[in-house]
Amino acid sequence: MNTISNIHTLKQELKSKSGSIGFVPTMGALHEGHISLIKQAREENDIVVVSIFVNPTQFLAGEDLDKYPSKMLADEKICDLAGVDFLFTPDINTMYTQDEVLIKAPILRSYTLEGERRPGHFDGVLQVVCKLFNIVNPTNAYFGKKDAQQLSLIKQMVENLYMDINIIECEIIREVDGLAMSSRNVYLSQDERLQSLQISKSLKIATKKIMSGINSCDEIIGYMENTLEGIEIEYIAIVNRQFEKIESIDLKNTIILVAVRIGNTRLIDNIWV
Ligand code: PAF
């Protein structure tokens, strides 16, 4: 594996190779969720590129930018073992200049749910992903369904800007007890970690109720609220794949999303039904 932090060097290296490029953009602190994306990219492409860049433009003031978990040496080892060809590790001055052309996320799909709580977050995500796509020029780019709204907006950006890139949607990877893998799980104390199990439990109950024939979204949300009792809920939402709120479940076109705060940690999860 070749670790590169310079854009020009990476571009030159990639230009000298032929074949498909699979790309996994990350902010580091890699876990099993990232590893499964990398493995899929490895299986489906000739060359695999992973980026590690904690992108400041997607963090709001007061969020965890300064304490975002970082473990570069371990991440490098993980990438190497997973068969990554190029690990791209730019610094902030490599990625950004003082006065930048900006990308604005579409209003309807980005200022609800995550975007309502974190205004401007998706502008920053799209800005950095657009830059990374232009640097790596991937054939296939891999994103987890856990960040469902991010995934949907990246797909829309690729469509709206006529980017010739396949966005591959990858399943959520969970701990054995159901908690969705996230770099932020390390913030949880033992008690909080136990409490966090209610999140995936609420989604399981929602699925069970849907399978038993209930299709009113309000009713499903009610069951989820009961399961999450005692936890600070930021939102529970049921939307279609275009992120429009719906009133009744439309099988194979529905996403149920939940965001909660446990202690100081904000956790999100979802299920696609
Ligand atoms: O999902 C993430 O880790 C980040 O939002 C991404 C896509 C790497 C952009 O910084």
CSV table of C-alpha atoms and ligand atoms in Angstrom, one decimal:
chain,number,residue,atom,x,y,z
A,1,MET,CA,0.0,0.0,0.0
A,2,ASN,CA,1.1,3.5,-0.9
A,3,THR,CA,0.2,6.3,1.6
A,4,ILE,CA,0.1,9.7,-0.2
A,5,SER,CA,-0.9,13.1,1.1
A,6,ASN,CA,-0.2,15.1,-2.0
A,7,ILE,CA,-3.0,15.5,-4.6
A,8,HIS,CA,-0.7,15.8,-7.6
A,9,THR,CA,1.2,12.6,-6.6
A,10,LEU,CA,-1.9,10.6,-6.1
A,11,LYS,CA,-3.4,11.8,-9.5
A,12,GLN,CA,-0.1,10.8,-11.3
A,13,GLU,CA,0.0,7.4,-9.6
A,14,LEU,CA,-3.7,6.7,-10.6
A,15,LYS,CA,-3.1,7.9,-14.1
A,16,SER,CA,-0.3,5.5,-14.6
A,17,LYS,CA,-2.6,2.5,-13.7
A,18,SER,CA,-5.4,1.0,-15.8
A,19,GLY,CA,-8.6,-0.6,-14.6
A,20,SER,CA,-11.5,0.3,-12.4
A,21,ILE,CA,-11.0,2.4,-9.3
A,22,GLY,CA,-13.0,1.7,-6.1
A,23,PHE,CA,-13.1,4.6,-3.7
A,24,VAL,CA,-14.0,4.6,0.0
A,25,PRO,CA,-13.9,8.2,1.5
A,26,THR,CA,-13.6,8.2,5.3
A,27,MET,CA,-12.8,10.5,8.2
A,28,GLY,CA,-10.6,7.7,9.8
A,29,ALA,CA,-11.1,6.0,13.1
A,30,LEU,CA,-11.9,3.0,11.0
A,31,HIS,CA,-14.2,0.2,12.2
A,32,GLU,CA,-15.8,-2.9,10.9
A,33,GLY,CA,-18.3,-0.7,8.9
A,34,HIS,CA,-15.5,0.9,7.0
A,35,ILE,CA,-13.7,-2.4,6.6
A,36,SER,CA,-16.8,-4.0,4.9
A,37,LEU,CA,-16.9,-1.0,2.4
A,38,ILE,CA,-13.2,-1.5,1.7
A,39,LYS,CA,-13.6,-5.3,1.2
A,40,GLN,CA,-16.5,-4.7,-1.2
A,41,ALA,CA,-14.4,-2.2,-3.1
A,42,ARG,CA,-11.5,-4.7,-3.2
A,43,GLU,CA,-13.8,-7.4,-4.6
A,44,GLU,CA,-15.3,-5.2,-7.3
A,45,ASN,CA,-12.4,-3.1,-8.6
A,46,ASP,CA,-8.8,-3.3,-9.9
A,47,ILE,CA,-7.5,-0.5,-7.8
A,48,VAL,CA,-8.8,0.5,-4.3
A,49,VAL,CA,-8.3,4.0,-2.9
A,50,VAL,CA,-9.3,5.0,0.7
A,51,SER,CA,-9.1,8.6,1.9
A,52,ILE,CA,-8.8,9.7,5.5
A,53,PHE,CA,-9.6,13.4,6.0
A,54,VAL,CA,-11.5,14.9,9.0
A,55,ASN,CA,-13.4,17.5,7.0
A,56,PRO,CA,-13.8,20.7,9.0
A,57,THR,CA,-16.5,22.2,6.7
A,58,GLN,CA,-19.0,19.6,7.7
A,59,PHE,CA,-18.7,20.2,11.4
A,60,LEU,CA,-20.8,23.0,13.0
A,61,ALA,CA,-19.3,25.3,15.7
A,62,GLY,CA,-19.4,23.4,19.0
A,63,GLU,CA,-19.5,19.9,17.4
A,64,ASP,CA,-16.7,17.4,18.0
A,65,LEU,CA,-14.2,18.4,15.3
A,66,ASP,CA,-11.4,18.9,17.8
A,67,LYS,CA,-12.0,15.7,19.5
A,68,TYR,CA,-13.0,13.5,16.6
A,69,PRO,CA,-11.4,10.1,17.2
A,70,SER,CA,-8.1,9.7,15.4
A,71,LYS,CA,-5.9,6.6,15.1
A,72,MET,CA,-3.8,7.0,12.0
A,73,LEU,CA,-1.3,4.2,12.6
A,74,ALA,CA,-4.0,1.6,13.3
A,75,ASP,CA,-6.0,2.9,10.3
A,76,GLU,CA,-3.0,2.5,8.0
A,77,LYS,CA,-2.5,-1.1,9.2
A,78,ILE,CA,-6.2,-1.8,8.7
A,79,CYS,CA,-6.1,-0.5,5.1
A,80,ASP,CA,-2.9,-2.4,4.3
A,81,LEU,CA,-4.4,-5.7,5.6
A,82,ALA,CA,-7.7,-5.0,3.7
A,83,GLY,CA,-5.8,-4.8,0.4
A,84,VAL,CA,-6.0,-1.0,-0.2
A,85,ASP,CA,-3.6,0.2,-3.0
A,86,PHE,CA,-3.6,3.9,-2.2
A,87,LEU,CA,-4.3,5.6,1.2
A,88,PHE,CA,-4.9,9.3,0.6
A,89,THR,CA,-4.2,11.4,3.8
A,90,PRO,CA,-4.3,15.1,2.8
A,91,ASP,CA,-4.1,17.9,5.4
A,92,ILE,CA,-6.4,20.9,5.5
A,93,ASN,CA,-4.2,23.2,3.5
A,94,THR,CA,-4.0,20.6,0.8
A,95,MET,CA,-7.8,20.3,0.5
A,96,TYR,CA,-8.8,24.0,1.1
A,97,THR,CA,-7.8,27.5,0.1
A,98,GLN,CA,-9.0,30.7,1.7
A,99,ASP,CA,-11.8,31.6,-0.7
A,100,GLU,CA,-13.5,28.7,-2.2
A,101,VAL,CA,-16.2,27.9,-4.8
A,102,LEU,CA,-18.9,26.4,-2.7
A,103,ILE,CA,-21.5,23.7,-3.1
A,104,LYS,CA,-24.9,24.2,-1.8
A,105,ALA,CA,-26.9,21.0,-0.9
A,106,PRO,CA,-30.5,21.0,-2.3
A,107,ILE,CA,-32.9,22.7,0.1
A,108,LEU,CA,-35.7,20.1,0.3
A,109,ARG,CA,-33.6,17.0,0.8
A,110,SER,CA,-30.9,18.6,3.0
A,111,TYR,CA,-32.6,20.9,5.4
A,112,THR,CA,-34.8,18.3,7.1
A,113,LEU,CA,-33.7,15.7,9.7
A,114,GLU,CA,-29.9,15.8,10.0
A,115,GLY,CA,-29.7,19.0,8.0
A,116,GLU,CA,-32.3,20.7,10.2
A,117,ARG,CA,-30.3,19.9,13.3
A,118,ARG,CA,-27.0,20.5,11.6
A,119,PRO,CA,-27.6,23.4,9.2
A,120,GLY,CA,-24.8,23.6,6.6
A,121,HIS,CA,-23.5,20.1,7.4
A,122,PHE,CA,-24.4,18.7,4.0
A,123,ASP,CA,-23.0,21.6,2.1
A,124,GLY,CA,-19.6,20.7,3.7
A,125,VAL,CA,-20.1,17.0,3.0
A,126,LEU,CA,-20.9,17.6,-0.7
A,127,GLN,CA,-18.0,20.1,-1.0
A,128,VAL,CA,-15.4,17.6,0.2
A,129,VAL,CA,-16.9,14.6,-1.6
A,130,CYS,CA,-16.9,16.6,-4.8
A,131,LYS,CA,-13.3,17.5,-4.3
A,132,LEU,CA,-12.3,13.9,-3.5
A,133,PHE,CA,-14.2,12.6,-6.5
A,134,ASN,CA,-12.3,15.0,-8.7
A,135,ILE,CA,-9.0,14.0,-7.2
A,136,VAL,CA,-9.6,10.2,-7.3
A,137,ASN,CA,-11.9,10.0,-10.4
A,138,PRO,CA,-13.4,6.7,-9.1
A,139,THR,CA,-15.4,4.2,-11.1
A,140,ASN,CA,-17.3,3.1,-8.0
A,141,ALA,CA,-17.6,5.0,-4.7
A,142,TYR,CA,-18.8,3.2,-1.6
A,143,PHE,CA,-21.0,4.7,1.1
A,144,GLY,CA,-22.8,3.1,4.1
A,145,LYS,CA,-26.6,3.2,4.4
A,146,LYS,CA,-26.2,4.3,8.0
A,147,ASP,CA,-25.7,7.9,6.8
A,148,ALA,CA,-28.8,7.5,4.7
A,149,GLN,CA,-29.4,11.2,4.1
A,150,GLN,CA,-25.7,11.8,3.2
A,151,LEU,CA,-25.9,8.8,0.8
A,152,SER,CA,-29.1,10.2,-0.9
A,153,LEU,CA,-27.5,13.7,-1.3
A,154,ILE,CA,-24.3,12.3,-2.7
A,155,LYS,CA,-26.4,10.3,-5.3
A,156,GLN,CA,-28.2,13.5,-6.1
A,157,MET,CA,-25.0,15.5,-6.5
A,158,VAL,CA,-23.6,12.9,-8.9
A,159,GLU,CA,-26.8,13.0,-10.9
A,160,ASN,CA,-27.2,16.8,-10.9
A,161,LEU,CA,-23.5,17.4,-11.8
A,162,TYR,CA,-23.4,14.6,-14.4
A,163,MET,CA,-20.5,12.9,-12.6
A,164,ASP,CA,-19.7,9.6,-14.2
A,165,ILE,CA,-19.4,7.6,-10.9
A,166,ASN,CA,-21.4,4.7,-9.6
A,167,ILE,CA,-22.5,5.2,-6.0
A,168,ILE,CA,-22.6,1.9,-4.3
A,169,GLU,CA,-25.0,1.7,-1.3
A,170,CYS,CA,-23.6,-0.7,1.4
A,171,GLU,CA,-25.5,-2.3,4.3
A,172,ILE,CA,-25.2,-1.1,7.9
A,173,ILE,CA,-22.7,-3.1,9.9
A,174,ARG,CA,-23.7,-3.7,13.5
A,175,GLU,CA,-22.1,-4.9,16.7
A,176,VAL,CA,-23.3,-8.4,17.8
A,177,ASP,CA,-25.7,-6.7,20.2
A,178,GLY,CA,-27.2,-4.6,17.4
A,179,LEU,CA,-25.6,-1.2,17.9
A,180,ALA,CA,-24.7,0.3,14.5
A,181,MET,CA,-21.0,0.7,14.0
A,182,SER,CA,-19.8,4.3,14.3
A,183,SER,CA,-16.6,6.1,15.0
A,184,ARG,CA,-18.5,8.0,17.7
A,185,ASN,CA,-19.4,4.9,19.7
A,186,VAL,CA,-16.1,5.2,21.6
A,187,TYR,CA,-17.5,8.3,23.3
A,188,LEU,CA,-20.1,6.1,25.2
A,189,SER,CA,-19.6,5.1,28.8
A,190,GLN,CA,-20.5,1.6,29.9
A,191,ASP,CA,-24.0,2.7,31.0
A,192,GLU,CA,-24.5,4.8,27.9
A,193,ARG,CA,-23.4,1.9,25.7
A,194,LEU,CA,-26.1,-0.3,27.4
A,195,GLN,CA,-28.7,2.4,26.8
A,196,SER,CA,-27.8,2.8,23.2
A,197,LEU,CA,-29.1,-0.7,22.5
A,198,GLN,CA,-32.6,0.7,22.7
A,199,ILE,CA,-31.9,2.4,19.3
A,200,SER,CA,-31.6,-0.7,17.2
A,201,LYS,CA,-34.3,-2.4,19.4
A,202,SER,CA,-36.7,0.4,18.4
A,203,LEU,CA,-36.0,-0.2,14.7
A,204,LYS,CA,-36.4,-4.0,15.1
A,205,ILE,CA,-39.8,-3.4,16.8
A,206,ALA,CA,-40.8,-1.1,13.9
A,207,THR,CA,-39.9,-3.8,11.4
A,208,LYS,CA,-41.8,-6.4,13.4
A,209,LYS,CA,-44.9,-4.2,13.5
A,210,ILE,CA,-44.7,-3.5,9.8
A,211,MET,CA,-44.4,-7.3,9.1
A,212,SER,CA,-47.5,-7.8,11.3
A,213,GLY,CA,-49.4,-5.6,8.9
A,214,ILE,CA,-49.3,-2.2,10.6
A,215,ASN,CA,-48.6,0.5,8.1
A,216,SER,CA,-49.5,3.8,9.7
A,217,CYS,CA,-46.3,5.7,10.2
A,218,ASP,CA,-47.7,7.5,13.3
A,219,GLU,CA,-48.4,4.2,14.9
A,220,ILE,CA,-44.9,2.8,14.1
A,221,ILE,CA,-43.4,6.0,15.5
A,222,GLY,CA,-45.4,5.6,18.7
A,223,TYR,CA,-44.0,2.1,19.2
A,224,MET,CA,-40.5,3.4,18.7
A,225,GLU,CA,-41.0,6.3,21.1
A,226,ASN,CA,-42.1,3.7,23.8
A,227,THR,CA,-39.0,1.6,23.2
A,228,LEU,CA,-36.8,4.7,23.5
A,229,GLU,CA,-38.4,5.9,26.7
A,230,GLY,CA,-35.8,7.6,28.9
A,231,ILE,CA,-33.6,8.5,26.0
A,232,GLU,CA,-33.5,12.0,24.5
A,233,ILE,CA,-34.9,11.6,21.0
A,234,GLU,CA,-33.9,14.2,18.4
A,235,TYR,CA,-36.1,12.8,15.8
A,236,ILE,CA,-37.8,9.7,14.5
A,237,ALA,CA,-38.9,10.0,10.9
A,238,ILE,CA,-40.3,7.8,8.2
A,239,VAL,CA,-39.5,8.9,4.7
A,240,ASN,CA,-39.4,7.5,1.2
A,241,ARG,CA,-36.1,7.0,-0.7
A,242,GLN,CA,-36.4,10.6,-1.9
A,243,PHE,CA,-36.5,11.7,1.8
A,244,GLU,CA,-40.1,12.9,1.6
A,245,LYS,CA,-42.1,12.3,4.8
A,246,ILE,CA,-44.8,9.6,4.2
A,247,GLU,CA,-48.0,8.7,6.1
A,248,SER,CA,-48.1,5.0,5.4
A,249,ILE,CA,-45.4,2.4,4.9
A,250,ASP,CA,-44.6,1.8,1.2
A,251,LEU,CA,-42.6,-1.5,1.3
A,252,LYS,CA,-39.2,-1.4,-0.5
A,253,ASN,CA,-39.4,2.4,-0.7
A,254,THR,CA,-39.3,3.4,3.0
A,255,ILE,CA,-36.5,4.4,5.4
A,256,ILE,CA,-37.1,4.7,9.1
A,257,LEU,CA,-34.6,7.0,10.8
A,258,VAL,CA,-33.8,7.8,14.4
A,259,ALA,CA,-31.4,10.3,16.0
A,260,VAL,CA,-30.9,10.4,19.8
A,261,ARG,CA,-28.6,11.9,22.3
A,262,ILE,CA,-27.1,9.7,25.0
A,263,GLY,CA,-25.1,11.8,27.4
A,264,ASN,CA,-23.0,14.0,25.2
A,265,THR,CA,-23.0,11.7,22.2
A,266,ARG,CA,-25.3,12.0,19.3
A,267,LEU,CA,-26.2,8.7,17.6
A,268,ILE,CA,-28.1,8.0,14.4
A,269,ASP,CA,-29.5,4.7,13.0
A,270,ASN,CA,-32.0,3.6,10.4
A,271,ILE,CA,-33.6,0.7,8.6
A,272,TRP,CA,-34.6,0.4,5.0
A,273,VAL,CA,-37.9,-1.5,4.6
B,1,PAF,O1,-19.3,9.7,6.1
B,1,PAF,C1,-18.2,10.2,6.3
B,1,PAF,O2,-17.3,9.7,6.9
B,1,PAF,C2,-17.9,11.7,5.8
B,1,PAF,O3,-19.1,12.4,5.8
B,1,PAF,C3,-17.3,11.7,4.4
B,1,PAF,C4,-18.2,11.1,3.3
B,1,PAF,C5,-16.0,10.9,4.4
B,1,PAF,C6,-17.0,13.1,3.9
B,1,PAF,O4,-16.2,13.8,4.8
